[in-house]
Short mmCIF file of N, CA and C in Angstrom, two decimals:
data_model
loop_
_atom_site.label_atom_id
_atom_site.label_comp_id
_atom_site.label_asym_id
_atom_site.label_seq_id
_atom_site.Cartn_x
_atom_site.Cartn_y
_atom_site.Cartn_z
N MET A 1 76.61 111.03 133.60
CA MET A 1 75.49 111.92 132.71
C MET A 1 76.11 112.63 131.50
N LYS A 2 77.10 113.45 132.17
CA LYS A 2 77.30 114.58 131.44
C LYS A 2 78.53 113.63 129.94
N ILE A 3 79.25 112.53 130.29
CA ILE A 3 80.09 112.09 129.09
C ILE A 3 78.98 111.65 128.21
N THR A 4 77.83 110.86 128.80
CA THR A 4 77.20 110.13 127.54
C THR A 4 76.53 111.36 126.92
N ILE A 5 76.14 112.30 127.36
CA ILE A 5 75.51 113.15 126.54
C ILE A 5 76.51 113.69 125.63
N LEU A 6 77.52 113.93 125.66
CA LEU A 6 79.05 114.07 125.08
C LEU A 6 78.74 112.99 123.98
N ARG A 7 78.82 112.13 124.18
CA ARG A 7 78.98 110.36 123.35
C ARG A 7 77.98 110.37 122.38
N TRP A 8 76.80 110.86 123.02
CA TRP A 8 75.94 110.62 121.90
C TRP A 8 75.76 111.64 121.22
N SER A 9 75.98 113.16 121.42
CA SER A 9 75.83 113.95 120.90
C SER A 9 76.78 113.56 119.57
N SER A 10 78.27 113.25 120.13
CA SER A 10 79.24 113.08 118.90
C SER A 10 78.44 112.26 117.89
N VAL A 11 77.81 111.21 118.38
CA VAL A 11 77.24 110.04 117.60
C VAL A 11 76.28 110.81 116.30
N ILE A 12 75.41 111.50 117.00
CA ILE A 12 74.39 112.12 116.11
C ILE A 12 74.78 113.14 115.37
N ALA A 13 75.81 114.04 115.76
CA ALA A 13 76.77 114.92 114.88
C ALA A 13 77.52 114.32 113.41
N ALA A 14 77.93 113.10 114.04
CA ALA A 14 78.57 112.25 112.87
C ALA A 14 77.49 111.69 111.90
N THR A 15 76.43 111.34 112.54
CA THR A 15 75.38 110.54 111.76
C THR A 15 74.67 111.76 110.79
N LEU A 16 74.67 112.81 111.35
CA LEU A 16 74.54 114.23 110.28
C LEU A 16 75.32 114.25 109.35
N SER A 17 76.56 114.51 109.69
CA SER A 17 77.74 114.81 108.62
C SER A 17 77.56 113.33 107.79
N ALA A 18 77.28 112.43 107.51
CA ALA A 18 77.06 111.44 106.47
C ALA A 18 75.22 111.20 105.63
N THR A 19 74.66 112.06 106.49
CA THR A 19 73.05 111.96 105.67
C THR A 19 73.20 112.30 104.80
N TRP A 20 73.80 113.26 104.20
CA TRP A 20 73.86 113.73 102.53
C TRP A 20 73.86 112.71 102.03
N ILE A 21 74.91 111.56 102.20
CA ILE A 21 74.93 110.37 101.44
C ILE A 21 73.63 109.54 101.14
N PHE A 22 73.22 109.20 102.02
CA PHE A 22 71.68 108.57 101.51
C PHE A 22 70.84 109.53 101.23
N LEU A 23 70.77 110.72 101.54
CA LEU A 23 69.89 111.79 100.59
C LEU A 23 70.38 111.88 99.11
N LEU A 24 71.45 111.60 98.87
CA LEU A 24 71.79 111.52 97.08
C LEU A 24 71.49 110.15 96.67
N THR A 25 71.90 109.01 97.05
CA THR A 25 71.41 107.76 96.98
C THR A 25 69.80 107.67 96.68
N ALA A 26 68.71 108.49 97.80
CA ALA A 26 67.68 108.44 97.38
C ALA A 26 67.25 109.39 96.55
N LEU A 27 67.61 110.46 96.13
CA LEU A 27 67.52 111.35 94.62
C LEU A 27 67.78 110.20 93.81
N VAL A 28 68.72 109.83 93.51
CA VAL A 28 69.38 109.21 92.27
C VAL A 28 67.68 108.03 92.15
N LEU A 29 67.98 107.34 93.17
CA LEU A 29 66.74 106.17 93.18
C LEU A 29 65.23 106.96 92.60
N ARG A 30 64.83 107.87 93.29
CA ARG A 30 64.14 108.53 92.81
C ARG A 30 63.88 108.95 91.65
N CYS A 31 64.93 109.65 91.12
CA CYS A 31 65.06 109.97 89.59
C CYS A 31 64.82 108.85 88.37
N SER A 32 65.55 107.52 89.05
CA SER A 32 65.48 106.40 88.12
C SER A 32 64.05 105.58 88.40
N LEU A 33 63.51 105.82 89.13
CA LEU A 33 62.44 105.49 89.24
C LEU A 33 60.95 106.18 88.74
N ALA A 34 61.29 107.51 88.38
CA ALA A 34 60.03 108.40 88.23
C ALA A 34 59.30 108.13 87.05
N GLY A 35 59.94 107.30 85.94
CA GLY A 35 59.40 106.90 84.88
C GLY A 35 59.99 107.81 83.55
N GLY A 36 60.13 108.95 83.83
CA GLY A 36 60.65 109.77 82.68
C GLY A 36 62.16 109.05 82.43
N PRO A 37 62.68 110.05 81.58
CA PRO A 37 64.46 110.01 81.31
C PRO A 37 64.82 110.64 82.54
N PHE A 38 66.20 109.60 82.81
CA PHE A 38 67.02 110.50 83.92
C PHE A 38 67.41 111.62 83.86
N PRO A 39 67.47 112.42 84.55
CA PRO A 39 67.77 114.07 84.39
C PRO A 39 69.38 114.13 84.07
N VAL A 40 69.55 114.93 83.01
CA VAL A 40 71.41 115.52 82.46
C VAL A 40 71.83 115.92 84.09
N LEU A 41 71.25 116.93 84.55
CA LEU A 41 71.65 117.44 85.57
C LEU A 41 70.91 117.29 86.74
N ALA A 42 71.17 117.50 88.03
CA ALA A 42 70.64 116.97 89.41
C ALA A 42 69.70 118.20 89.48
N LYS A 43 69.85 119.49 89.30
CA LYS A 43 69.10 120.32 89.71
C LYS A 43 67.59 120.26 88.39
N PHE A 44 67.66 119.75 87.48
CA PHE A 44 66.77 119.42 86.94
C PHE A 44 66.09 118.19 87.02
N ALA A 45 66.15 117.60 88.27
CA ALA A 45 65.34 116.44 88.89
C ALA A 45 64.09 116.96 88.81
N PRO A 46 63.27 116.23 89.26
CA PRO A 46 61.58 116.70 89.43
C PRO A 46 61.52 116.64 91.04
N PHE A 47 62.32 116.70 91.41
CA PHE A 47 62.21 116.68 92.85
C PHE A 47 63.20 117.44 93.81
N ARG A 48 62.31 119.14 93.74
CA ARG A 48 63.42 120.26 94.25
C ARG A 48 63.46 120.19 95.40
N GLU A 49 62.86 120.43 96.49
CA GLU A 49 62.48 119.79 97.79
C GLU A 49 63.84 118.72 98.12
N HIS A 50 63.65 117.71 97.26
CA HIS A 50 64.58 116.85 97.82
C HIS A 50 66.40 117.07 97.48
N PHE A 51 66.44 117.67 96.12
CA PHE A 51 67.69 118.27 95.81
C PHE A 51 67.94 119.24 96.90
N GLY A 52 67.05 120.14 97.39
CA GLY A 52 67.50 121.27 97.91
C GLY A 52 67.98 120.95 99.76
N VAL A 53 67.40 120.11 100.15
CA VAL A 53 67.67 119.21 101.87
C VAL A 53 68.98 118.46 101.20
N THR A 54 69.04 117.95 100.29
CA THR A 54 70.64 117.27 99.82
C THR A 54 71.61 118.31 99.90
N ASP A 55 71.55 119.32 99.18
CA ASP A 55 72.44 120.27 98.99
C ASP A 55 72.82 120.99 100.40
N ARG A 56 71.71 121.17 100.87
CA ARG A 56 72.30 121.99 102.27
C ARG A 56 72.78 121.33 103.34
N MET A 57 72.58 119.72 103.61
CA MET A 57 73.42 118.65 104.03
C MET A 57 74.97 118.65 103.72
N LEU A 58 75.01 118.32 102.27
CA LEU A 58 76.35 118.32 101.76
C LEU A 58 77.22 119.58 102.26
N SER A 59 76.26 121.00 102.11
CA SER A 59 77.10 122.29 102.34
C SER A 59 77.80 121.92 104.11
N LEU A 60 76.62 121.29 104.73
CA LEU A 60 76.95 121.36 106.30
C LEU A 60 77.79 120.17 107.04
N PHE A 61 77.96 119.29 105.98
CA PHE A 61 78.82 118.01 106.18
C PHE A 61 80.02 118.44 106.84
N PRO A 62 80.98 119.66 106.76
CA PRO A 62 82.12 119.47 107.45
C PRO A 62 82.21 120.20 108.84
N ILE A 63 81.04 120.73 108.92
CA ILE A 63 80.52 121.35 110.33
C ILE A 63 80.03 120.38 111.46
N PHE A 64 79.29 119.55 110.80
CA PHE A 64 78.80 118.49 111.38
C PHE A 64 79.84 117.38 111.93
N ALA A 65 80.83 117.01 111.22
CA ALA A 65 82.29 116.38 111.10
C ALA A 65 82.80 117.05 112.49
N LEU A 66 83.25 118.60 112.19
CA LEU A 66 84.03 119.33 113.38
C LEU A 66 83.35 119.15 114.65
N VAL A 67 81.78 119.35 114.20
CA VAL A 67 81.18 119.29 115.97
C VAL A 67 81.75 117.80 116.60
N ALA A 68 80.95 116.66 115.72
CA ALA A 68 81.38 115.24 116.17
C ALA A 68 82.80 115.06 116.79
N MET A 69 83.67 115.58 116.23
CA MET A 69 84.88 115.56 116.80
C MET A 69 85.06 116.36 117.88
N VAL A 70 84.58 117.52 117.96
CA VAL A 70 85.00 118.21 119.07
C VAL A 70 84.14 117.32 120.46
N PHE A 71 82.75 117.03 120.37
CA PHE A 71 82.44 116.63 121.36
C PHE A 71 82.68 115.02 122.04
N MET A 72 83.55 114.44 120.47
CA MET A 72 84.29 112.83 121.21
C MET A 72 85.35 113.65 121.84
N GLY A 73 86.12 114.49 121.48
CA GLY A 73 87.11 115.27 122.30
C GLY A 73 86.94 115.77 123.82
N LEU A 74 85.86 116.43 123.90
CA LEU A 74 85.49 116.70 125.00
C LEU A 74 84.94 115.36 126.10
N ALA A 75 84.51 114.57 125.38
CA ALA A 75 84.09 112.99 126.42
C ALA A 75 85.20 112.73 126.63
N TRP A 76 85.96 112.50 125.45
CA TRP A 76 87.61 111.99 126.21
C TRP A 76 88.41 112.60 126.94
N TYR A 77 88.38 113.74 127.26
CA TYR A 77 88.84 114.79 128.13
C TYR A 77 88.53 114.72 129.27
N SER A 78 86.69 114.69 129.23
CA SER A 78 86.24 114.51 130.97
C SER A 78 86.23 113.06 131.59
N GLU A 79 86.44 112.03 130.21
CA GLU A 79 86.42 110.85 131.17
C GLU A 79 88.10 110.35 131.26
N ARG A 80 89.07 111.04 130.94
CA ARG A 80 90.21 111.15 131.00
C ARG A 80 90.47 109.68 130.75
N SER A 81 90.24 109.35 129.92
CA SER A 81 90.52 107.71 129.42
C SER A 81 89.88 106.99 128.14
N PHE A 82 90.80 106.92 127.28
CA PHE A 82 89.99 106.41 125.53
C PHE A 82 89.37 105.11 125.62
N ARG A 83 89.76 104.21 126.91
CA ARG A 83 89.48 102.74 126.81
C ARG A 83 87.60 102.94 126.59
N SER A 84 87.09 103.94 127.63
CA SER A 84 85.98 103.83 127.86
C SER A 84 84.94 104.61 126.46
N ASN A 85 85.87 105.34 125.68
CA ASN A 85 85.11 105.84 124.78
C ASN A 85 85.97 105.26 123.55
N TYR A 86 86.68 104.15 123.10
CA TYR A 86 86.66 103.80 121.86
C TYR A 86 85.64 103.03 120.98
N LYS A 87 84.45 102.74 121.56
CA LYS A 87 83.61 102.09 120.52
C LYS A 87 83.12 103.57 120.08
N ILE A 88 82.83 104.25 120.52
CA ILE A 88 81.72 105.92 120.36
C ILE A 88 83.09 106.11 119.31
N ALA A 89 84.41 105.83 119.28
CA ALA A 89 85.45 107.07 118.97
C ALA A 89 85.53 106.16 117.30
N ILE A 90 85.44 105.01 117.20
CA ILE A 90 85.29 104.43 116.40
C ILE A 90 83.91 104.67 115.39
N ILE A 91 82.92 104.35 115.79
CA ILE A 91 81.64 104.73 115.32
C ILE A 91 81.70 106.66 114.55
N CYS A 92 82.44 107.38 115.33
CA CYS A 92 82.46 108.58 114.87
C CYS A 92 83.36 108.42 113.90
N THR A 93 84.33 107.91 113.80
CA THR A 93 85.42 107.95 112.79
C THR A 93 84.83 107.54 111.39
N VAL A 94 84.18 106.22 111.54
CA VAL A 94 83.62 105.38 110.22
C VAL A 94 82.63 106.71 109.76
N LEU A 95 81.52 107.13 110.26
CA LEU A 95 80.74 108.02 109.99
C LEU A 95 81.42 109.21 109.42
N VAL A 96 81.99 109.81 109.75
CA VAL A 96 82.70 111.02 109.27
C VAL A 96 83.67 111.13 108.43
N SER A 97 84.22 109.68 107.91
CA SER A 97 84.65 109.50 107.05
C SER A 97 84.39 108.99 105.78
N MET A 98 82.95 108.29 106.16
CA MET A 98 82.26 108.03 104.75
C MET A 98 82.37 109.35 103.88
N SER A 99 81.91 110.33 104.05
CA SER A 99 81.72 111.35 103.39
C SER A 99 83.23 111.75 101.91
N PRO A 100 83.95 112.10 102.81
CA PRO A 100 85.11 112.06 102.28
C PRO A 100 85.71 110.70 101.29
N VAL A 101 85.29 109.46 101.72
CA VAL A 101 85.58 108.43 100.82
C VAL A 101 84.44 108.39 99.79
N PHE A 102 83.63 108.78 99.92
CA PHE A 102 82.12 108.82 99.02
C PHE A 102 82.69 109.82 97.91
N VAL A 103 83.06 110.93 98.35
CA VAL A 103 83.99 111.97 97.26
C VAL A 103 84.70 111.92 96.11
N ALA A 104 85.62 111.05 97.05
CA ALA A 104 86.99 110.45 96.21
C ALA A 104 86.59 109.54 95.56
N LEU A 105 85.62 108.72 95.69
CA LEU A 105 85.17 107.25 95.02
C LEU A 105 84.16 107.67 93.69
N ASN A 106 83.50 108.55 94.19
CA ASN A 106 82.40 108.93 92.80
C ASN A 106 81.23 107.72 92.65
N PRO A 107 80.98 106.56 93.54
CA PRO A 107 80.39 105.76 92.38
C PRO A 107 79.24 106.29 91.54
N GLY A 108 79.57 105.38 90.74
CA GLY A 108 78.41 105.69 89.52
C GLY A 108 78.38 107.25 88.66
N GLY A 109 79.41 107.99 89.33
CA GLY A 109 79.46 109.34 88.99
C GLY A 109 78.13 110.23 89.50
N TYR A 110 77.68 109.79 90.45
CA TYR A 110 76.34 110.66 90.53
C TYR A 110 77.03 111.77 91.63
N PHE A 111 78.12 111.65 92.33
CA PHE A 111 78.54 112.99 92.88
C PHE A 111 78.60 113.89 91.88
N SER A 112 78.97 113.65 91.06
CA SER A 112 79.69 114.51 90.15
C SER A 112 78.43 115.04 89.00
N TRP A 113 77.52 114.27 89.28
CA TRP A 113 76.06 114.59 88.37
C TRP A 113 75.37 115.54 89.47
N PHE A 114 75.64 115.43 90.79
CA PHE A 114 74.87 116.35 91.75
C PHE A 114 75.81 117.55 91.53
N LEU A 115 76.76 117.64 91.82
CA LEU A 115 77.48 119.01 91.72
C LEU A 115 77.39 119.98 90.35
N SER A 116 77.01 119.41 89.08
CA SER A 116 76.96 120.00 88.04
C SER A 116 75.88 120.73 88.02
#
């Protein structure tokens, strides 16, 4: 039971570390579909709350990624077997690595737009 809680806690923390990507995508879509001109800077977007939540999740993604890896390590240590945890480890690794990949690739320049 304890190991199951650790596994799912790590998946939840890893998902929270990648949440800002989906929030940023939704913000870009909302600004595009708002009808007016696309804002020059993200802080001028007409959706203040959405911008604030996205900014908060962006600043917290390293903490959530660290928590996910700690929970995964604890589950691995408690189980003493990687074979039973490898599927969850792959899921957590993919979710945690989404953020650095998104930052490095900067698709459409929207990450730079958001930071400016």
